[in-house]
Structures are given as structure tokens and as C-alpha cells.
Amino acid sequence: MSTEVYIAGAAMTAFARHTDKSMQDLAQFAALGAMTDAGIGAERIQAMYNANVYGGMVLGQVLMRDLGLGGPALYNVENACASGATAVHLACQALRLGVYDTVLVWGVEMLTKLGGGTIPMQRNDYKTDLYAAQGMTLPTVYAMRGTRYLHERNEAPEILARVAVKNRAHGALNPLAQQRKAVTLEEVLQSRPVAEPLTLLQCCPSMVDGAAAVVLTTKRPAQGRPAIRVVGSAVQSGRIEEGCDNILDAEITARTARLAYEQAGLGPEDVNVVELHDAFTIAELLYYEALGLASQGGGADMLRRGDTALGGRVPVNPSGGLLAKGHPLGATGVAQMVEVTWQLQGRAEGRQVEGARVGLTQCTGGGIAGVDHAASSVHLLAA
Amino acid sequence: MQHAPQTLDAPRPPATAGEPFRLVASRDCQSGQCVFPAIPDSSPSNPRYEPVQLSEQAVLYSFTVIHPNPKSGQAPFVLVYADFPEKARVFGRLRLPEGRRPQIGMALSAVADGAGQYSFIPAAESDK
């Protein structure tokens, strides 16, 4: 990557049930926060990227109209749960190509508008329609992986619950997380079963709203704090699942991570902090291995040793992750970058990973049958 | 447009609910791997595939028991991935006698379930 891209400003709303606010309120709060954090005004913004899943057409224009930011190019980006990360990826491309030098990227979602429950699958697909009629939902897909994981690895459900205990303990330290209560293994295992082996506390909350924003620029920030560079940025789409594939290999995530590491000239051993897509506990265990943080088959031991807890070798989801912080889909990928930016700048009060210099964010977008995941994005940030 | 799973030996009468029948998948002509349900006839992707009738028996690859929100009043139900010898994996419901648990590796059969749908039952029961 020849042209450096910096994260000059980062901000987000609390992830919560914002039933007294509009989507405009949330997106504008995050956008203004990121611009203030970057120390720039609207005149510096040359393009905008809005990430969202369920908000409707030309949403970005709706969100920014009253702020007076209209005029420059505004791109509306949807890639399911990877929408926010995809928007950052597209912005990085344009910056590196010299199309712009400073852009604003935000993600926003109001899942409370959907009324709770599992989020809807894509409906414009004959295969997803058929499988949804059989009962396929996103928890189902992850639960299938969970059952197979426990079978192949000869593990007990307790290993899945440990992920929830860790991330919810982290979330308790994050004032922006929706669920701030630490839980015990027993509480996780005894919470209501949802899709065996997953219990309620092993699923990210579905009634959550929020927004996050970053200012990206090719001009090195001079703010008296570490300049954060985007040194790797990759997005991939899911390949058709044919035959009887291994559902534990997280193929798209491993493939995307390889691209991001290659761009950055870094490897998993260089990463000090990770924000990954723990929509359900089993996902985090699989991604340890797909991202190369653990050897094949070594994810469970890595978790048991405490390597991925705050204070461990490579803390994963210090924000609380999707499980505790919440997962307002379009906002998630951007919020992960906000968290890692704060971590690399020493601004993650109460949950700081000391001395972190390199951070990784990873998002997957699902919601259709017949692929491992529909979309995957991995970013590497460096101080 | 809704595409129901097909059987190869049409135009025979549709299977009666509960009756074992054969699902049809599409085999990738290059890789030899199958996808289910079959690629629609109208699809421009169709020439890449050939239809293949799946065996009567499959093996349970993974499963989950879904516990609907108690407010719904719905009973728990079992969902499975069933692997067929033709290198095809099919997702669907597994109907088990009360008190019986699903197990990875158990033999399954597909049965017609009405309205173009299908479900799985333990293979031994379908053979009775």
C-alpha cells in the first residue's frame, strides 16, 4: 500500500435501545463526533460513505441532510453485517487512488424498529426461501457449527459459554456497551436455550441501536496522539458451498485475513488486540483459528489459558464484542475500528490493552443459504 | 418465485406426506460436487450443472434443537444437516419419536412433508 490512510477521528454512540431517538440523531451524533475528534469541519469532507442494512433507499442523504453535509459524493453501502467494514474498505480504495484526501464513513442501524427476535434472512433467493421455510435462521447456522465443533473437538458446551463470560466481563468495563453485567459460566449455561448448544447469553442482543463514524484521510494527523494507519483492508464474498464442506473452517474469513495480512506485511503474531464478529459464541472460537491467532484445533486452549482476555497475550473483543456491546448491523464494522483506534491511542479507558501497536478488526455478513458467509472483511490498523 | 424441491422421475404423482421419496440436487459438472435444492431450470447457471437423484439414506452431519421463545407457545424442534453419498448436504427438519435425541452419524431418510416440503426421519423408521 503506497499511500498511507489514517484514521483521523473516531466516535460512536452508546449501543443501546435508543427508542427516544431517530436514526438521524444517532448518525449525526457519530459523524459530528468523528469530525470533532479529527479537528476538521464539513468543508474538508470530500465524500461520505453510509453503511446500513435495513434503513431503506438513499439513507445516507436522509441522515446527513439537516447537518448541511450534502453536496459531495455520498455512497450508500450494504453488505449485511459487514456493511460498515465494507464502507471503510471502499473509502480506503478511493483515498489510495487519490480520488479524495479526506472522507467521512459512518454506520448506523436501529434494530429496535424491527421489533426484536432473530433478524430476517434475505428473501430474494429460492434456496434461502426454502431453507427459511424449514426453519433456518442465523442462530440456527451458528448452532449447527457449535454442535459439530463440540463433536469433533470432544469439547463440552462449557467451552462455548467461556466466550460469553469473557466478552461480557469486558463489556462491563465499556460505558458504551449495551449489556454491562458480568456473568458466570453457570449463568450462561443455565440461561434460556435458544438453538442448542447456544443459550440466550451466547447470542448477541437483537434489540439494539447505534452508530459509529470515522474520518479517514491521507494527510497525517498532528493531534499529539499516535497516528493510526489502515495498513490492511480486505473484503471478500462467499463462495458457493458445494458437496459436504467442513462447516468449521470459516473459509471466507481465513481467505480474507490472508489478504489483509499480506497487504500489511504483518502476520497474526504481530497483532496485539482484536475486535471480531462474535455474533454467537461459537464464532469467536472458529475465528481464532481462521485469523491465525491460534493453531488449527488450538482455539479452545487459547481461550482456556486466558490469552484472549484483557491482560492476556492478544485480547479479543475488549469492547465486549457483539455479545455485550451489541450488534446494530450497519454500525458494527465501523464501531470495531473506533474501538481499535482508541485502543492503539491509549484512549480505551477502563479496558485498555496496554502497549497495543497493531489491531485487527473482522466482520462477516450472513443471511443467505449456500455460502459460508456472504461477505467478510478484515482490517489491520497500526499505530 | 418459490422453487419446491424436485424429484427426478416426474411426472409421477407427488409423494404423499410421510412417504419416503428421493430429493433431487444439481451436480456441478466440473467439480462433481452437488448443491441442494436443484438449480432452477430457468437459471442461466443451469448448464453448469446436471440433475442428480439423491440416495434414500443420508447421514446426520450436525444438528440443533430450536427452542422457540416461550411466549410463542411453540414446542422445540430439531434441525439437521443431512449428508448424502452423492456429495450433497441438505438442511431440514428432523422428526423424532418423543424422548429421542438426534445424534451425529445417525442414518436419515427424507420424506414428503406436504406443500412441496420435505423433512427427515430416522432411516430405520422409514424402512418399516
XYZ file of C-alpha atoms in Angstrom:
511
model
C 0.000 0.000 0.000
C 1.846 3.111 -1.170
C -0.428 5.927 0.043
C -0.990 5.893 3.775
C -4.560 6.132 5.039
C -5.051 7.450 8.567
C -7.986 7.344 10.939
C -8.000 10.993 11.994
C -11.167 10.888 14.077
C -13.362 8.224 15.636
C -16.629 8.369 17.544
C -19.695 6.311 18.307
C -22.934 6.443 20.213
C -23.604 4.097 23.065
C -25.105 0.889 21.697
C -28.493 0.711 23.408
C -32.230 0.810 22.849
C -32.455 4.387 21.579
C -36.217 4.397 21.279
C -36.365 8.125 22.045
C -34.044 8.991 19.157
C -34.189 8.791 15.381
C -31.668 7.220 13.074
C -30.719 10.759 12.018
C -29.950 11.607 15.640
C -27.634 8.633 16.014
C -25.799 9.018 12.707
C -25.336 12.771 13.132
C -24.037 12.331 16.680
C -21.427 9.861 15.469
C -20.496 11.887 12.361
C -20.089 15.136 14.277
C -18.158 13.298 16.960
C -15.711 11.865 14.450
C -15.219 15.258 12.771
C -14.658 16.943 16.127
C -12.239 14.188 17.117
C -10.380 14.790 13.845
C -10.452 18.538 14.365
C -11.975 19.218 10.957
C -15.063 20.961 9.639
C -17.535 19.980 6.947
C -15.531 21.826 4.283
C -12.811 19.157 4.500
C -15.156 16.247 3.760
C -14.848 15.296 0.085
C -17.003 12.179 0.142
C -19.219 10.236 2.518
C -19.928 6.544 2.957
C -23.077 5.410 4.763
C -23.325 1.779 5.916
C -26.670 0.309 6.860
C -28.786 -2.800 6.233
C -32.447 -2.147 6.987
C -32.825 1.635 6.655
C -34.089 1.995 3.104
C -33.066 3.844 -0.035
C -30.669 6.811 -0.146
C -30.462 6.602 3.604
C -27.170 8.467 3.857
C -28.703 11.542 2.269
C -31.608 11.360 4.714
C -29.248 11.089 7.650
C -26.949 13.986 6.740
C -29.389 16.420 5.088
C -30.015 18.518 8.195
C -26.306 18.685 9.039
C -25.666 20.522 5.807
C -23.096 17.985 4.661
C -24.844 17.345 1.357
C -23.090 18.080 -1.890
C -20.083 15.767 -2.093
C -20.439 12.210 -3.314
C -22.349 10.052 -0.848
C -22.214 6.283 -1.237
C -24.768 4.019 0.413
C -23.197 0.664 1.236
C -24.929 -2.590 2.203
C -23.105 -5.875 2.810
C -25.143 -7.307 5.716
C -23.199 -7.336 8.971
C -20.035 -6.423 7.089
C -21.583 -3.208 5.717
C -19.594 -0.845 7.943
C -16.283 -2.547 7.291
C -17.049 -2.657 3.576
C -17.709 1.084 3.573
C -14.323 1.682 5.208
C -12.708 -0.608 2.651
C -14.245 1.312 -0.258
C -13.207 4.607 1.278
C -9.633 3.371 1.666
C -9.573 2.382 -2.003
C -10.665 5.842 -3.121
C -8.162 7.531 -0.805
C -5.280 5.377 -2.026
C -6.217 6.065 -5.614
C -6.070 9.778 -4.886
C -9.740 10.375 -5.687
C -10.179 12.086 -2.311
C -7.902 13.044 0.548
C -10.422 13.173 3.395
C -13.711 11.295 3.741
C -16.299 10.542 6.398
C -17.562 6.990 6.936
C -20.363 6.017 9.275
C -22.515 3.021 10.010
C -25.890 3.080 11.679
C -28.721 0.690 12.488
C -31.905 0.751 14.550
C -32.810 -2.862 15.177
C -35.461 -1.865 17.729
C -37.516 -0.793 14.700
C -37.702 -4.475 13.711
C -39.325 -5.388 17.000
C -36.800 -7.946 18.283
C -36.288 -11.617 17.605
C -33.871 -13.033 15.058
C -33.091 -10.718 12.178
C -34.697 -11.631 8.856
C -32.871 -13.693 6.247
C -32.557 -12.486 2.656
C -35.802 -13.233 0.799
C -34.807 -12.836 -2.850
C -33.262 -16.263 -3.123
C -35.002 -19.565 -3.849
C -32.552 -21.501 -1.684
C -32.771 -19.187 1.318
C -36.566 -19.157 0.966
C -36.715 -22.939 1.033
C -34.385 -23.254 3.983
C -36.046 -20.415 5.891
C -39.337 -22.290 5.493
C -37.609 -25.297 7.060
C -36.517 -23.134 9.984
C -33.157 -21.681 9.042
C -32.224 -18.523 10.912
C -28.843 -17.041 11.743
C -28.762 -18.631 15.219
C -29.513 -21.958 13.521
C -26.497 -21.689 11.247
C -24.151 -20.922 14.143
C -25.729 -23.560 16.376
C -25.019 -26.194 13.704
C -21.387 -25.144 13.822
C -21.472 -25.292 17.606
C -22.794 -28.844 17.699
C -20.258 -30.023 15.146
C -17.435 -28.226 16.963
C -18.232 -29.897 20.270
C -18.425 -33.264 18.487
C -15.200 -33.009 16.503
C -13.156 -31.339 19.233
C -14.531 -33.532 22.004
C -15.464 -30.445 23.992
C -18.328 -29.754 26.399
C -20.753 -26.806 25.981
C -18.814 -25.056 28.725
C -16.147 -24.032 26.204
C -18.735 -22.003 24.284
C -20.005 -20.401 27.475
C -16.495 -19.267 28.334
C -16.556 -16.905 25.350
C -19.683 -15.230 26.713
C -18.190 -14.965 30.196
C -15.053 -13.300 28.834
C -16.729 -10.850 26.482
C -19.469 -9.905 28.927
C -16.788 -9.226 31.540
C -15.134 -6.914 29.012
C -18.459 -5.264 28.222
C -18.969 -4.490 31.879
C -15.951 -2.187 31.574
C -17.203 -0.360 28.493
C -19.619 2.540 29.124
C -20.816 2.303 25.502
C -21.787 -1.378 25.694
C -25.449 -2.328 25.841
C -25.035 -5.181 28.310
C -22.710 -4.266 31.156
C -23.213 -7.149 33.538
C -20.503 -9.734 34.085
C -21.869 -13.276 34.136
C -20.694 -16.648 35.418
C -20.334 -19.881 33.471
C -23.351 -21.247 35.302
C -25.458 -18.234 34.397
C -24.541 -18.593 30.736
C -25.177 -22.321 30.617
C -28.443 -22.034 32.538
C -29.829 -19.121 30.539
C -32.723 -19.984 28.246
C -31.768 -22.410 25.456
C -32.201 -20.770 22.051
C -30.609 -23.063 19.486
C -28.706 -25.901 21.153
C -25.922 -25.750 22.151
C -26.364 -21.941 22.247
C -28.155 -20.357 25.173
C -29.525 -16.830 25.326
C -26.398 -15.302 26.849
C -24.363 -16.771 23.983
C -26.273 -14.742 21.382
C -25.738 -11.058 20.644
C -28.731 -8.932 21.629
C -31.108 -8.214 18.768
C -32.813 -5.145 20.257
C -30.070 -2.564 19.892
C -29.473 0.690 18.072
C -26.319 2.642 17.449
C -23.992 4.492 15.125
C -20.242 4.845 14.703
C -18.123 7.039 12.443
C -14.532 7.584 11.391
C -12.758 10.310 9.424
C -10.249 8.786 7.032
C -7.543 10.900 5.431
C -4.295 10.674 3.540
C -2.970 13.688 5.468
C -1.016 12.581 8.539
C -2.915 13.849 11.599
C -0.979 16.042 14.014
C -3.069 15.796 17.137
C -0.475 14.935 19.749
C -1.559 11.300 19.860
C -0.449 8.251 17.858
C -1.468 8.454 14.188
C -3.451 5.344 13.313
C -2.846 3.886 9.857
C -5.051 1.424 7.998
C -2.313 -0.951 6.860
C -4.512 -3.790 5.599
C -8.044 -3.724 4.211
C -9.721 -6.696 2.561
C -13.253 -7.657 1.592
C -14.262 -10.984 0.071
C -17.532 -12.613 -0.956
C -18.694 -16.100 -0.090
C -18.112 -18.994 -2.474
C -20.908 -21.412 -3.177
C -20.947 -24.299 -0.724
C -20.917 -27.481 -2.751
C -20.824 -31.029 -1.524
C -20.292 -31.674 2.139
C -17.958 -28.874 3.206
C -16.372 -28.608 6.635
C -18.530 -26.038 8.429
C -15.806 -25.321 10.960
C -13.184 -23.991 8.562
C -14.533 -20.392 8.316
C -13.079 -20.415 4.814
C -14.086 -16.899 3.803
C -12.644 -15.421 6.989
C -9.332 -17.232 6.597
C -9.154 -16.133 2.954
C -9.903 -12.503 3.780
C -7.427 -12.454 6.658
C -4.666 -13.793 4.409
C -5.234 -10.879 2.021
C -5.205 -8.304 4.802
C -2.047 -9.718 6.400
C -0.336 -9.799 3.027
C -1.206 -6.150 2.331
C 0.025 -5.084 5.736
C 3.201 -7.152 5.643
C 2.189 -8.436 9.046
C 1.211 -11.776 10.490
C -1.076 -12.922 13.295
C 1.889 -12.899 15.666
C 2.125 -9.104 15.243
C -1.440 -8.428 16.382
C -1.912 -7.048 19.907
C -5.678 -6.523 20.047
C -8.657 -7.855 18.068
C -12.278 -6.913 17.618
C -14.012 -9.801 15.881
C -17.502 -10.862 14.903
C -18.745 -12.795 17.943
C -22.415 -12.705 16.997
C -22.620 -16.103 18.697
C -20.029 -17.680 20.974
C -19.016 -20.425 18.565
C -17.989 -17.798 16.011
C -15.222 -16.432 18.193
C -13.684 -19.876 18.691
C -13.701 -20.545 14.948
C -12.239 -17.145 14.130
C -9.265 -17.592 16.472
C -8.115 -20.258 14.068
C -9.285 -18.657 10.816
C -7.427 -15.451 11.702
C -4.305 -17.413 12.615
C -4.373 -16.293 16.240
C -4.466 -19.958 17.264
C -3.207 -23.053 15.512
C -5.756 -25.365 13.902
C -7.502 -27.053 16.794
C -5.878 -24.705 19.290
C -8.685 -22.180 19.765
C -10.257 -23.744 22.836
C -6.968 -23.997 24.693
C -6.175 -20.408 23.755
C -9.417 -19.311 25.365
C -8.926 -21.512 28.436
C -5.430 -20.105 29.005
C -6.842 -16.597 29.112
C -4.789 -15.500 26.105
C -7.738 -13.605 24.645
C -8.943 -11.942 27.853
C -7.882 -8.455 28.910
C -4.390 -8.900 30.325
C -3.776 -11.909 28.065
C -1.439 -12.302 25.104
C -3.847 -10.939 22.494
C -7.095 -9.634 23.989
C -10.102 -10.292 21.777
C -13.174 -8.073 21.947
C -12.074 -5.785 24.781
C -15.143 -3.664 23.948
C -17.379 -6.552 24.936
C -17.774 -7.580 21.310
C -21.107 -8.097 19.658
C -22.204 -10.268 22.579
C -22.082 -7.473 25.164
C -21.593 -4.226 23.290
C -24.394 -5.102 20.878
C -24.644 -5.585 17.130
C -26.513 -2.850 15.274
C -25.551 -4.374 11.947
C -24.502 -1.439 9.793
C -22.662 0.210 12.670
C -20.709 -2.807 13.861
C -17.770 -2.777 11.447
C -17.140 0.929 11.974
C -17.531 0.592 15.738
C -14.877 -2.120 15.746
C -12.466 0.355 14.133
C -13.414 3.041 16.616
C -12.585 0.667 19.458
C -9.264 -0.441 17.972
C -8.326 3.160 17.205
C -8.958 4.094 20.825
C -7.009 1.039 21.977
C -3.989 1.937 19.833
C -4.105 5.526 21.056
C -4.423 4.586 24.715
C -7.929 6.051 24.922
C -9.893 2.913 25.864
C -10.448 3.905 29.434
C -11.177 1.036 31.797
C -10.454 -1.664 29.226
C -7.126 -0.540 27.769
C -4.822 -3.142 26.217
C -1.504 -1.768 27.389
C 1.124 -1.146 24.734
C -1.032 -2.231 21.796
C 0.518 -1.181 18.464
C -1.336 -3.340 15.931
C -5.046 -4.131 15.953
C -7.273 -6.298 13.785
C -10.989 -5.995 13.055
C -13.066 -8.717 11.439
C -16.684 -8.772 10.317
C -18.769 -11.306 8.486
C -22.036 -10.690 6.701
C -24.514 -13.545 6.527
C -28.188 -14.031 5.929
C -28.244 -16.280 2.862
C -28.063 -20.030 2.466
C -25.460 -21.799 0.378
C -22.300 -19.899 1.287
C -20.014 -19.997 4.342
C -20.842 -16.312 4.791
C -21.955 -13.804 2.192
C -19.254 -11.265 2.975
C -16.151 -10.948 5.077
C -13.939 -8.015 5.888
C -10.642 -7.846 7.759
C -8.742 -4.663 8.561
C -5.382 -4.163 10.204
C -4.670 -0.885 11.968
C -1.270 0.192 13.241
C -0.033 2.983 15.473
C -40.767 -17.228 -7.304
C -40.852 -20.206 -4.933
C -38.995 -23.322 -6.053
C -40.047 -26.546 -4.419
C -37.506 -29.373 -4.231
C -37.898 -31.615 -7.259
C -37.907 -35.347 -7.860
C -36.260 -36.719 -10.985
C -38.816 -39.236 -12.098
C -41.606 -36.759 -12.746
C -44.340 -36.828 -13.925
C -45.213 -39.315 -11.215
C -47.819 -38.154 -8.665
C -46.433 -36.056 -5.814
C -45.364 -38.093 -2.842
C -47.845 -38.411 -0.035
C -46.916 -36.715 3.208
C -44.759 -39.034 5.299
C -43.863 -41.251 2.347
C -40.125 -41.710 1.638
C -39.087 -40.091 -1.587
C -35.954 -39.040 -3.396
C -34.719 -35.489 -3.374
C -33.097 -34.018 -6.455
C -29.934 -31.946 -6.357
C -27.692 -30.419 -9.013
C -24.208 -31.758 -9.623
C -21.505 -29.330 -10.734
C -20.271 -30.863 -13.984
C -16.679 -29.811 -13.260
C -16.231 -30.469 -9.560
C -18.650 -33.373 -9.212
C -19.980 -31.759 -6.022
C -23.702 -31.267 -5.513
C -25.884 -28.419 -4.366
C -29.391 -28.643 -2.964
C -32.025 -27.637 -3.882
C -31.523 -28.140 -7.612
C -30.565 -25.088 -9.652
C -33.813 -23.781 -11.221
C -34.426 -24.782 -14.836
C -34.807 -21.129 -15.763
C -31.403 -20.176 -14.366
C -28.595 -19.171 -16.758
C -26.373 -21.113 -14.322
C -28.200 -24.328 -15.174
C -25.814 -25.537 -17.935
C -23.035 -25.797 -15.354
C -24.984 -28.495 -13.569
C -26.699 -31.814 -14.159
C -29.619 -33.137 -12.106
C -28.943 -35.981 -9.726
C -31.366 -38.013 -7.663
C -30.151 -38.364 -4.125
C -29.997 -41.699 -2.317
C -32.730 -42.754 0.023
C -30.467 -42.522 3.055
C -28.288 -39.744 4.404
C -26.126 -39.297 7.466
C -26.716 -36.629 10.101
C -23.738 -34.235 9.920
C -24.839 -31.670 12.515
C -27.983 -30.583 14.298
C -29.568 -28.100 16.628
C -32.683 -28.175 18.758
C -34.524 -24.894 18.396
C -36.336 -23.631 21.470
C -38.834 -21.009 20.324
C -39.462 -18.105 22.657
C -41.751 -19.429 25.414
C -44.204 -16.642 24.591
C -44.799 -18.301 21.202
C -46.162 -21.484 22.753
C -44.310 -23.494 20.095
C -42.633 -26.760 21.015
C -38.887 -27.284 20.453
C -37.942 -28.838 17.111
C -34.845 -30.364 15.556
C -32.994 -29.065 12.505
C -30.234 -31.006 10.775
C -27.682 -31.024 8.036
C -28.021 -34.371 6.253
C -25.119 -35.540 4.083
C -25.945 -37.751 1.091
C -23.492 -40.144 -0.596
C -23.747 -38.095 -3.804
C -21.788 -35.314 -2.006
C -24.841 -33.225 -1.265
C -25.797 -31.624 2.029
C -29.454 -30.862 2.746
C -30.822 -28.718 5.562
C -34.178 -29.612 7.060
C -36.316 -30.649 9.982
C -35.839 -33.983 11.698
C -38.932 -35.613 13.116
C -38.066 -37.868 16.029
C -40.183 -40.029 18.311
C -40.810 -38.298 21.600
C -37.915 -38.605 24.006
C -35.355 -39.481 21.324
C -32.372 -37.194 20.789
C -30.629 -36.515 17.469
C -27.114 -37.889 17.106
C -24.348 -37.062 14.691
C -23.851 -40.042 12.396
C -27.407 -41.394 12.599
C -28.975 -42.590 9.340
C -31.816 -40.479 7.984
C -34.374 -40.646 5.218
C -36.170 -37.774 3.554
C -39.945 -37.907 3.491
C -42.501 -35.753 1.734
C -43.999 -33.229 4.086
C -46.736 -31.647 2.012
C -46.805 -28.352 0.107
C -43.584 -29.165 -1.727
C -41.671 -29.520 1.513
C -39.750 -32.420 2.985
C -38.429 -33.469 6.347
C -36.176 -36.182 7.713
C -36.910 -39.169 9.888
C -34.573 -41.839 11.295
C -33.832 -44.244 8.436
C -34.936 -47.370 10.241
C -38.419 -45.977 10.739
C -38.827 -45.054 7.099
C -37.936 -48.624 6.130
C -40.776 -50.107 8.157
